[in-house]
């Protein structure tokens, strides 16, 4: 009797615990002070015209609604699309206007439909027109607005196909397939084929099992999400991604070539040819679309095939440093030639460890009409990253080694591959102080970007972030290729962080900058560096006036082994250390790997940045009386023969202990009331800190991966597999130490996380392990959310959950 009675008590307690996790599931709102900041109206996005005379101002829609997020979504070949032939989960823009750089006068762009939703926007080459992709009730349409009359008009009668336009910054018609401008009013874009047919319907009765076969060849792959799973997915992929290239003009539409799945399309500088990359069958269920078979071909603007340049089979991931595709890659048009292709080929078969060669890559070119042989342009010691062209006698090639973390830039003569290359830059990719920046490019006769240099090709203009011990202080400089001397011509000055966003006249040194400070958001200025004058173009107000007196400072401190670290400290408005005493602390961080201690110790970022607060930010909790430490540096440093992750936990602990000591030493932080948090790899860090240290009362771990055996073919910068470094994978997995949890851990995950490795099951299994060992934890699954969160209801509820957790377990000691 006693045995069964005791078991009944246990079962009853367990059921109560399980029932409690499902109670009170309605959306909640955070405290008013947090909600007001979350819903603040932000300044518009700015897109500068190609001639530098106009600013396009776009008012962004800050959130989707949960209703919008719940609309049908199709997860296909590593992408997410809707049934309207466009990307899902895209916030758009609700209004557009123009600002004249000379007069500073604003003009609204009229003619758009009500309930405007601009997905993408792009200036024409001569800056007389703006193209917009506008979402309608049944799909996406091309609109254009003339700068002359500021009127927007619908150009396309048929729907565009924007499935290849996956989420990215609003800085052009598409991150993947940009508009190809034949003239100021004529563009080539992919559209939905006319005879597309009806939407495929999935049969409830399968034709047979889904099978996959390994033929004995090693084909490692990272843990990709949203892959094709069955024949019906293949049908959907064909239906939604097949498009017809169309030339759109104010007078009508002309089809170009045949329908295909276009991965990319680009127009030759002389506007006579199109370079098209198409995706072919067979498809794969283990790798995304970019690894499917591809054909690269040149066609005329009327659609006739001129030359098939490359046909690539299915490719799998190759693990290890400096590996690449064994097939030709990085195809493009030389911007300084009428119609000359260039591309990169691996000389080591894509695997330097298995087949070491004096040069890893070679860059070739091939001029229209492509009836001769390809020509060698140059070879690279490391992997070729990219080429910046000037003319036949001068170009720059960048090459990088991930193994050594070195980036080299060479000058070479495209017309003479036998001529010895000249080393221009040789820096560590982690060494911001030594990074001279990026060479300036300007538009040539084809309206394509080429290097700006003097007639003898002895000087470059460089745009740099200006990393320094005082933080980033961007500048423009003149770099002498012969003497290697870098002369700064203009640099931002304290107390501002100011970057050059567009150079209008490189000779006169006239440019547009984006300037911000701790008190003011980004605003745009017209500067003349020679005359030392500046004119404000915009005056966007502070969206958080209630935080205008918030104290912000850059903390600098040392790790136990002497490594220099930094963090940004935010203090509540009106805080007085003597009067108010020590504050509870919230730390927010994201670990990063480095190859040297010197590089890891560099100061990063700027102490003059305006604090933009979105759902990712911990700064909300300044309004709740916390001292907030953001960007707390968590370097994981390797050395000769030792990979950074070989002692990940030890270094992570040292970083956290150093930050704890630093905030205590200021007299501000109460280290008996601390929380730590992060997103993705920062969430992974948080779980490790709560299972390996006793520093924190609570942790906020969002969308992380906690069991590294579920990412067996590498993660972050780790290129070793689980079977090559099992101890590393085991020790870095907080799931394996769930019995050691110290503090209360809040786990948050998007229900439909699409990031490689961070499947929702990662949080579900860690929660179950913690609960099974009696840990204090809570799991919040945000409906329909991906790795980044979009819906207003989910974001406000997330802020409610975090605030409630911090109040209970940090401020009030778990009561």
Tab-separated table of N, CA and C in Angstrom, residues 312-441:
chain	number	residue	atom	x	y	z
A	312	UNK	N	27.754	22.392	-63.437
A	312	UNK	CA	28.248	21.860	-62.177
A	312	UNK	C	27.288	20.823	-61.632
A	313	UNK	N	27.793	19.677	-61.181
A	313	UNK	CA	26.911	18.673	-60.580
A	313	UNK	C	26.569	19.050	-59.143
A	314	UNK	N	25.832	18.179	-58.486
A	314	UNK	CA	25.520	18.367	-57.074
A	314	UNK	C	26.813	18.439	-56.270
A	315	UNK	N	26.859	19.350	-55.303
A	315	UNK	CA	28.040	19.457	-54.453
A	315	UNK	C	27.652	19.240	-53.001
A	316	UNK	N	28.572	18.681	-52.241
A	316	UNK	CA	28.377	18.475	-50.803
A	316	UNK	C	29.371	19.340	-50.052
A	317	UNK	N	29.132	19.509	-48.769
A	317	UNK	CA	30.065	20.272	-47.939
A	317	UNK	C	31.415	19.569	-47.877
A	318	UNK	N	32.478	20.364	-47.936
A	318	UNK	CA	33.818	19.846	-47.692
A	318	UNK	C	34.295	20.497	-46.398
A	319	UNK	N	34.550	19.695	-45.378
A	319	UNK	CA	34.889	20.226	-44.073
A	319	UNK	C	36.382	20.515	-43.994
A	320	UNK	N	36.731	21.537	-43.242
A	320	UNK	CA	38.135	21.867	-43.040
A	320	UNK	C	38.438	23.295	-43.434
A	321	UNK	N	39.591	23.756	-43.037
A	321	UNK	CA	40.016	25.111	-43.359
A	321	UNK	C	40.348	25.235	-44.842
A	322	UNK	N	39.942	26.358	-45.436
A	322	UNK	CA	40.344	26.755	-46.789
A	322	UNK	C	39.868	25.792	-47.869
A	323	UNK	N	38.823	25.039	-47.598
A	323	UNK	CA	38.263	24.180	-48.637
A	323	UNK	C	37.306	25.000	-49.499
A	324	UNK	N	37.065	24.532	-50.709
A	324	UNK	CA	36.143	25.225	-51.602
A	324	UNK	C	35.574	24.224	-52.583
A	325	UNK	N	34.692	24.687	-53.425
A	325	UNK	CA	34.138	23.842	-54.476
A	325	UNK	C	35.247	23.452	-55.452
A	326	UNK	N	35.258	22.219	-55.909
A	326	UNK	CA	36.252	21.825	-56.913
A	326	UNK	C	35.880	22.306	-58.322
A	327	UNK	N	34.709	22.939	-58.438
A	327	UNK	CA	34.225	23.374	-59.743
A	327	UNK	C	34.377	24.895	-59.894
A	328	UNK	N	34.365	25.409	-61.116
A	328	UNK	CA	34.455	26.858	-61.312
A	328	UNK	C	33.384	27.590	-60.502
A	329	UNK	N	33.763	28.758	-59.955
A	329	UNK	CA	32.870	29.491	-59.062
A	329	UNK	C	33.078	30.994	-59.255
A	330	UNK	N	32.257	31.790	-58.597
A	330	UNK	CA	32.383	33.257	-58.560
A	330	UNK	C	32.408	33.850	-59.974
A	331	UNK	N	31.388	33.548	-60.749
A	331	UNK	CA	31.293	34.091	-62.102
A	331	UNK	C	30.809	35.535	-62.066
A	332	UNK	N	31.333	36.342	-62.977
A	332	UNK	CA	30.880	37.724	-63.077
A	332	UNK	C	31.397	38.384	-64.339
A	333	UNK	N	30.899	39.597	-64.595
A	333	UNK	CA	31.378	40.398	-65.716
A	333	UNK	C	32.467	41.345	-65.244
A	334	UNK	N	33.535	41.456	-66.019
A	334	UNK	CA	34.513	42.509	-65.726
A	334	UNK	C	33.847	43.861	-65.925
A	335	UNK	N	33.863	44.713	-64.907
A	335	UNK	CA	33.145	45.988	-65.025
A	335	UNK	C	33.811	46.983	-65.966
A	336	UNK	N	35.089	46.744	-66.313
A	336	UNK	CA	35.811	47.674	-67.179
A	336	UNK	C	35.816	47.232	-68.636
A	337	UNK	N	35.156	46.150	-68.943
A	337	UNK	CA	35.096	45.638	-70.305
A	337	UNK	C	33.648	45.555	-70.771
A	338	UNK	N	33.456	45.590	-72.087
A	338	UNK	CA	32.106	45.560	-72.643
A	338	UNK	C	31.393	44.263	-72.303
A	339	UNK	N	32.058	43.135	-72.533
A	339	UNK	CA	31.420	41.841	-72.280
A	339	UNK	C	32.486	40.768	-72.108
A	340	UNK	N	33.161	40.793	-70.958
A	340	UNK	CA	34.192	39.809	-70.644
A	340	UNK	C	33.871	39.154	-69.302
A	341	UNK	N	33.754	37.838	-69.322
A	341	UNK	CA	33.496	37.086	-68.105
A	341	UNK	C	34.777	36.848	-67.329
A	342	UNK	N	34.638	36.668	-66.015
A	342	UNK	CA	35.753	36.160	-65.218
A	342	UNK	C	35.194	35.229	-64.149
A	343	UNK	N	36.021	34.334	-63.677
A	343	UNK	CA	35.615	33.388	-62.644
A	343	UNK	C	36.843	32.805	-61.962
A	344	UNK	N	36.621	32.006	-60.929
A	344	UNK	CA	37.697	31.404	-60.140
A	344	UNK	C	37.623	29.888	-60.247
A	345	UNK	N	38.798	29.252	-60.317
A	345	UNK	CA	38.884	27.791	-60.295
A	345	UNK	C	39.909	27.361	-59.255
A	346	UNK	N	39.591	26.296	-58.529
A	346	UNK	CA	40.517	25.744	-57.533
A	346	UNK	C	41.584	24.919	-58.240
A	347	UNK	N	42.845	25.196	-57.953
A	347	UNK	CA	43.959	24.439	-58.542
A	347	UNK	C	44.329	23.224	-57.701
A	348	UNK	N	43.747	23.147	-56.504
A	348	UNK	CA	44.046	22.025	-55.606
A	348	UNK	C	42.847	21.099	-55.449
A	349	UNK	N	41.903	21.196	-56.389
A	349	UNK	CA	40.703	20.378	-56.282
A	349	UNK	C	39.776	20.810	-55.174
A	350	UNK	N	40.035	21.976	-54.593
A	350	UNK	CA	39.199	22.491	-53.514
A	350	UNK	C	39.597	22.021	-52.134
A	351	UNK	N	40.647	21.182	-52.033
A	351	UNK	CA	41.055	20.649	-50.730
A	351	UNK	C	42.566	20.751	-50.585
A	352	UNK	N	43.063	21.821	-49.953
A	352	UNK	CA	44.515	22.012	-49.856
A	352	UNK	C	45.217	20.982	-48.985
A	353	UNK	N	44.488	20.388	-48.056
A	353	UNK	CA	45.108	19.387	-47.192
A	353	UNK	C	45.343	18.077	-47.952
A	354	UNK	N	44.398	17.709	-48.786
A	354	UNK	CA	44.517	16.459	-49.543
A	354	UNK	C	45.382	16.612	-50.789
A	355	UNK	N	45.426	17.831	-51.330
A	355	UNK	CA	46.149	18.047	-52.591
A	355	UNK	C	46.860	19.397	-52.563
A	356	UNK	N	47.889	19.554	-51.732
A	356	UNK	CA	48.563	20.857	-51.609
A	356	UNK	C	49.225	21.289	-52.913
A	357	UNK	N	49.060	22.576	-53.249
A	357	UNK	CA	49.631	23.146	-54.460
A	357	UNK	C	50.264	24.495	-54.127
A	358	UNK	N	51.203	24.973	-54.947
A	358	UNK	CA	51.799	26.295	-54.698
A	358	UNK	C	50.752	27.409	-54.711
A	359	UNK	N	49.724	27.245	-55.544
A	359	UNK	CA	48.638	28.218	-55.616
A	359	UNK	C	47.311	27.477	-55.443
A	360	UNK	N	46.447	28.019	-54.589
A	360	UNK	CA	45.149	27.375	-54.372
A	360	UNK	C	44.188	27.640	-55.523
A	361	UNK	N	44.159	28.882	-56.005
A	361	UNK	CA	43.157	29.281	-56.989
A	361	UNK	C	43.787	29.967	-58.193
A	362	UNK	N	43.038	29.978	-59.286
A	362	UNK	CA	43.384	30.756	-60.472
A	362	UNK	C	42.143	31.502	-60.925
A	363	UNK	N	42.337	32.709	-61.434
A	363	UNK	CA	41.231	33.507	-61.973
A	363	UNK	C	41.404	33.588	-63.483
A	364	UNK	N	40.324	33.264	-64.180
A	364	UNK	CA	40.343	33.252	-65.642
A	364	UNK	C	39.360	34.285	-66.179
A	365	UNK	N	39.560	34.653	-67.448
A	365	UNK	CA	38.624	35.527	-68.129
A	365	UNK	C	38.348	34.989	-69.531
A	366	UNK	N	37.225	35.438	-70.097
A	366	UNK	CA	36.815	34.961	-71.420
A	366	UNK	C	35.962	36.057	-72.042
A	367	UNK	N	36.404	36.587	-73.153
A	367	UNK	CA	35.727	37.711	-73.796
A	367	UNK	C	34.728	37.224	-74.842
A	368	UNK	N	33.597	37.936	-74.961
A	368	UNK	CA	32.631	37.646	-76.025
A	368	UNK	C	33.318	37.847	-77.382
A	369	UNK	N	33.011	37.015	-78.374
A	369	UNK	CA	31.895	36.054	-78.475
A	369	UNK	C	32.236	34.652	-77.973
A	370	UNK	N	33.261	34.491	-77.139
A	370	UNK	CA	33.587	33.227	-76.471
A	370	UNK	C	33.947	32.110	-77.460
A	371	UNK	N	34.633	32.490	-78.526
A	371	UNK	CA	35.045	31.480	-79.502
A	371	UNK	C	36.517	31.121	-79.370
A	372	UNK	N	37.220	31.771	-78.450
A	372	UNK	CA	38.623	31.439	-78.204
A	372	UNK	C	38.757	30.627	-76.936
A	373	UNK	N	39.972	30.609	-76.372
A	373	UNK	CA	40.229	29.893	-75.130
A	373	UNK	C	40.161	30.857	-73.954
A	374	UNK	N	39.839	30.306	-72.795
A	374	UNK	CA	39.873	31.133	-71.591
A	374	UNK	C	41.302	31.584	-71.339
A	375	UNK	N	41.455	32.739	-70.704
A	375	UNK	CA	42.772	33.321	-70.450
A	375	UNK	C	43.031	33.406	-68.950
A	376	UNK	N	44.219	32.997	-68.535
A	376	UNK	CA	44.618	33.138	-67.141
A	376	UNK	C	44.830	34.613	-66.820
A	377	UNK	N	44.251	35.049	-65.699
A	377	UNK	CA	44.416	36.433	-65.259
A	377	UNK	C	45.461	36.509	-64.152
A	378	UNK	N	45.294	35.672	-63.130
A	378	UNK	CA	46.259	35.630	-62.040
A	378	UNK	C	46.022	34.376	-61.214
A	379	UNK	N	46.979	34.027	-60.375
A	379	UNK	CA	46.857	32.915	-59.435
A	379	UNK	C	46.986	33.450	-58.015
A	380	UNK	N	46.388	32.715	-57.069
A	380	UNK	CA	46.419	33.165	-55.681
A	380	UNK	C	46.967	32.080	-54.768
A	381	UNK	N	47.775	32.520	-53.828
A	381	UNK	CA	48.374	31.600	-52.850
A	381	UNK	C	47.322	31.046	-51.901
A	382	UNK	N	46.386	31.916	-51.468
A	382	UNK	CA	45.271	31.505	-50.621
A	382	UNK	C	44.004	31.430	-51.479
A	383	UNK	N	42.857	31.230	-50.823
A	383	UNK	CA	41.597	31.221	-51.544
A	383	UNK	C	41.260	32.623	-52.041
A	384	UNK	N	40.927	32.720	-53.316
A	384	UNK	CA	40.540	34.009	-53.882
A	384	UNK	C	39.207	34.447	-53.285
A	385	UNK	N	39.168	35.679	-52.795
A	385	UNK	CA	37.952	36.228	-52.199
A	385	UNK	C	37.220	37.124	-53.189
A	386	UNK	N	37.972	37.909	-53.943
A	386	UNK	CA	37.340	38.810	-54.898
A	386	UNK	C	38.356	39.645	-55.634
A	387	UNK	N	37.908	40.221	-56.749
A	387	UNK	CA	38.749	41.079	-57.577
A	387	UNK	C	38.115	42.453	-57.676
A	388	UNK	N	38.933	43.490	-57.556
A	388	UNK	CA	38.501	44.857	-57.848
A	388	UNK	C	39.256	45.307	-59.094
A	389	UNK	N	38.504	45.606	-60.136
A	389	UNK	CA	39.089	45.904	-61.443
A	389	UNK	C	39.262	47.402	-61.648
A	390	UNK	N	40.271	47.758	-62.428
A	390	UNK	CA	40.451	49.140	-62.859
A	390	UNK	C	40.508	49.189	-64.390
A	391	UNK	N	41.549	48.547	-64.943
A	391	UNK	CA	41.685	48.464	-66.399
A	391	UNK	C	42.606	47.289	-66.723
A	392	UNK	N	43.105	47.232	-67.952
A	392	UNK	CA	43.943	46.101	-68.363
A	392	UNK	C	45.298	46.063	-67.671
A	393	UNK	N	45.714	47.181	-67.096
A	393	UNK	CA	47.046	47.226	-66.492
A	393	UNK	C	47.023	47.202	-64.969
A	394	UNK	N	45.834	47.323	-64.371
A	394	UNK	CA	45.802	47.419	-62.909
A	394	UNK	C	44.499	46.854	-62.355
A	395	UNK	N	44.647	45.970	-61.374
A	395	UNK	CA	43.522	45.420	-60.615
A	395	UNK	C	44.048	44.907	-59.286
A	396	UNK	N	43.158	44.677	-58.351
A	396	UNK	CA	43.514	44.144	-57.042
A	396	UNK	C	42.777	42.831	-56.818
A	397	UNK	N	43.483	41.848	-56.267
A	397	UNK	CA	42.855	40.587	-55.900
A	397	UNK	C	43.077	40.353	-54.408
A	398	UNK	N	41.983	39.975	-53.724
A	398	UNK	CA	42.064	39.656	-52.300
A	398	UNK	C	42.005	38.147	-52.134
A	399	UNK	N	42.851	37.627	-51.270
A	399	UNK	CA	42.878	36.199	-51.005
A	399	UNK	C	43.006	35.980	-49.506
A	400	UNK	N	42.408	34.899	-49.012
A	400	UNK	CA	42.339	34.706	-47.568
A	400	UNK	C	42.579	33.251	-47.197
A	401	UNK	N	43.246	33.058	-46.060
A	401	UNK	CA	43.411	31.741	-45.461
A	401	UNK	C	42.643	31.711	-44.150
A	402	UNK	N	41.633	30.848	-44.069
A	402	UNK	CA	40.914	30.699	-42.803
A	402	UNK	C	41.785	30.005	-41.762
A	403	UNK	N	42.681	29.139	-42.218
A	403	UNK	CA	43.541	28.407	-41.282
A	403	UNK	C	44.445	29.359	-40.521
A	404	UNK	N	45.067	30.296	-41.223
A	404	UNK	CA	45.982	31.235	-40.573
A	404	UNK	C	45.320	32.572	-40.250
A	405	UNK	N	44.073	32.748	-40.739
A	405	UNK	CA	43.349	34.002	-40.562
A	405	UNK	C	44.128	35.190	-41.116
A	406	UNK	N	44.655	35.008	-42.323
A	406	UNK	CA	45.375	36.094	-42.982
A	406	UNK	C	44.649	36.478	-44.262
A	407	UNK	N	44.667	37.778	-44.528
A	407	UNK	CA	44.096	38.328	-45.752
A	407	UNK	C	45.193	39.099	-46.479
A	408	UNK	N	45.405	38.741	-47.736
A	408	UNK	CA	46.401	39.427	-48.548
A	408	UNK	C	45.724	40.095	-49.740
A	409	UNK	N	46.231	41.253	-50.110
A	409	UNK	CA	45.762	41.959	-51.301
A	409	UNK	C	46.950	42.197	-52.212
A	410	UNK	N	46.824	41.771	-53.469
A	410	UNK	CA	47.892	41.956	-54.455
A	410	UNK	C	47.402	42.841	-55.599
A	411	UNK	N	48.314	43.658	-56.120
A	411	UNK	CA	48.078	44.382	-57.371
A	411	UNK	C	48.648	43.542	-58.504
A	412	UNK	N	47.902	43.466	-59.612
A	412	UNK	CA	48.381	42.684	-60.752
A	412	UNK	C	47.910	43.325	-62.049
A	413	UNK	N	48.497	42.878	-63.148
A	413	UNK	CA	48.154	43.371	-64.478
A	413	UNK	C	47.290	42.327	-65.171
A	414	UNK	N	45.992	42.593	-65.372
A	414	UNK	CA	45.110	41.593	-65.990
A	414	UNK	C	45.541	41.156	-67.391
A	415	UNK	N	46.241	42.032	-68.105
A	415	UNK	CA	46.651	41.693	-69.473
A	415	UNK	C	47.979	40.944	-69.514
A	416	UNK	N	48.661	40.832	-68.377
A	416	UNK	CA	49.978	40.184	-68.359
A	416	UNK	C	50.094	39.297	-67.115
A	417	UNK	N	49.559	38.076	-67.171
A	417	UNK	CA	49.592	37.198	-65.994
A	417	UNK	C	50.995	36.766	-65.592
A	418	UNK	N	51.981	36.940	-66.487
A	418	UNK	CA	53.355	36.569	-66.146
A	418	UNK	C	54.061	37.639	-65.334
A	419	UNK	N	53.487	38.843	-65.325
A	419	UNK	CA	54.090	39.933	-64.567
A	419	UNK	C	53.952	39.662	-63.075
A	420	UNK	N	55.009	39.880	-62.332
A	420	UNK	CA	55.022	39.589	-60.901
A	420	UNK	C	53.997	40.460	-60.172
A	421	UNK	N	53.200	39.823	-59.337
A	421	UNK	CA	52.221	40.559	-58.540
A	421	UNK	C	52.931	41.372	-57.452
A	422	UNK	N	52.299	42.449	-57.044
A	422	UNK	CA	52.839	43.300	-55.989
A	422	UNK	C	51.965	43.188	-54.749
A	423	UNK	N	52.567	42.831	-53.627
A	423	UNK	CA	51.822	42.733	-52.384
A	423	UNK	C	51.457	44.135	-51.894
A	424	UNK	N	50.177	44.361	-51.674
A	424	UNK	CA	49.708	45.664	-51.209
A	424	UNK	C	49.420	45.633	-49.713
A	425	UNK	N	48.629	44.644	-49.282
A	425	UNK	CA	48.291	44.502	-47.860
A	425	UNK	C	48.450	43.052	-47.438
A	426	UNK	N	48.894	42.837	-46.211
A	426	UNK	CA	48.992	41.507	-45.617
A	426	UNK	C	48.646	41.661	-44.141
A	427	UNK	N	47.411	41.301	-43.770
A	427	UNK	CA	46.947	41.550	-42.407
A	427	UNK	C	46.246	40.320	-41.859
A	428	UNK	N	46.131	40.274	-40.547
A	428	UNK	CA	45.301	39.275	-39.896
A	428	UNK	C	43.847	39.709	-40.021
A	429	UNK	N	42.965	38.764	-40.300
A	429	UNK	CA	41.557	39.115	-40.404
A	429	UNK	C	40.967	39.543	-39.066
A	430	UNK	N	41.666	39.243	-37.969
A	430	UNK	CA	41.221	39.659	-36.640
A	430	UNK	C	41.862	40.967	-36.177
A	431	UNK	N	42.808	41.492	-36.966
A	431	UNK	CA	43.579	42.672	-36.560
A	431	UNK	C	42.950	43.932	-37.145
A	432	UNK	N	42.002	44.486	-36.405
A	432	UNK	CA	41.342	45.694	-36.879
A	432	UNK	C	42.266	46.893	-36.943
A	433	UNK	N	43.228	46.974	-36.018
A	433	UNK	CA	44.125	48.130	-35.982
A	433	UNK	C	44.949	48.245	-37.269
A	434	UNK	N	45.336	47.107	-37.846
A	434	UNK	CA	46.186	47.128	-39.035
A	434	UNK	C	45.397	47.178	-40.336
A	435	UNK	N	44.093	47.045	-40.242
A	435	UNK	CA	43.274	47.012	-41.450
A	435	UNK	C	43.156	48.400	-42.062
A	436	UNK	N	43.668	48.598	-43.281
A	436	UNK	CA	43.636	49.930	-43.886
A	436	UNK	C	42.291	50.286	-44.489
A	437	UNK	N	41.377	49.312	-44.568
A	437	UNK	CA	40.067	49.608	-45.122
A	437	UNK	C	39.865	49.029	-46.508
A	438	UNK	N	38.935	49.629	-47.239
A	438	UNK	CA	38.542	49.156	-48.565
A	438	UNK	C	38.831	50.220	-49.598
A	439	UNK	N	39.463	49.849	-50.726
A	439	UNK	CA	39.716	50.841	-51.778
A	439	UNK	C	38.412	51.410	-52.334
A	440	UNK	N	38.396	52.688	-52.589
A	440	UNK	CA	37.226	53.362	-53.129
A	440	UNK	C	37.017	52.973	-54.589
A	441	UNK	N	35.770	52.739	-54.959
A	441	UNK	CA	35.410	52.499	-56.352
A	441	UNK	C	34.464	53.595	-56.822
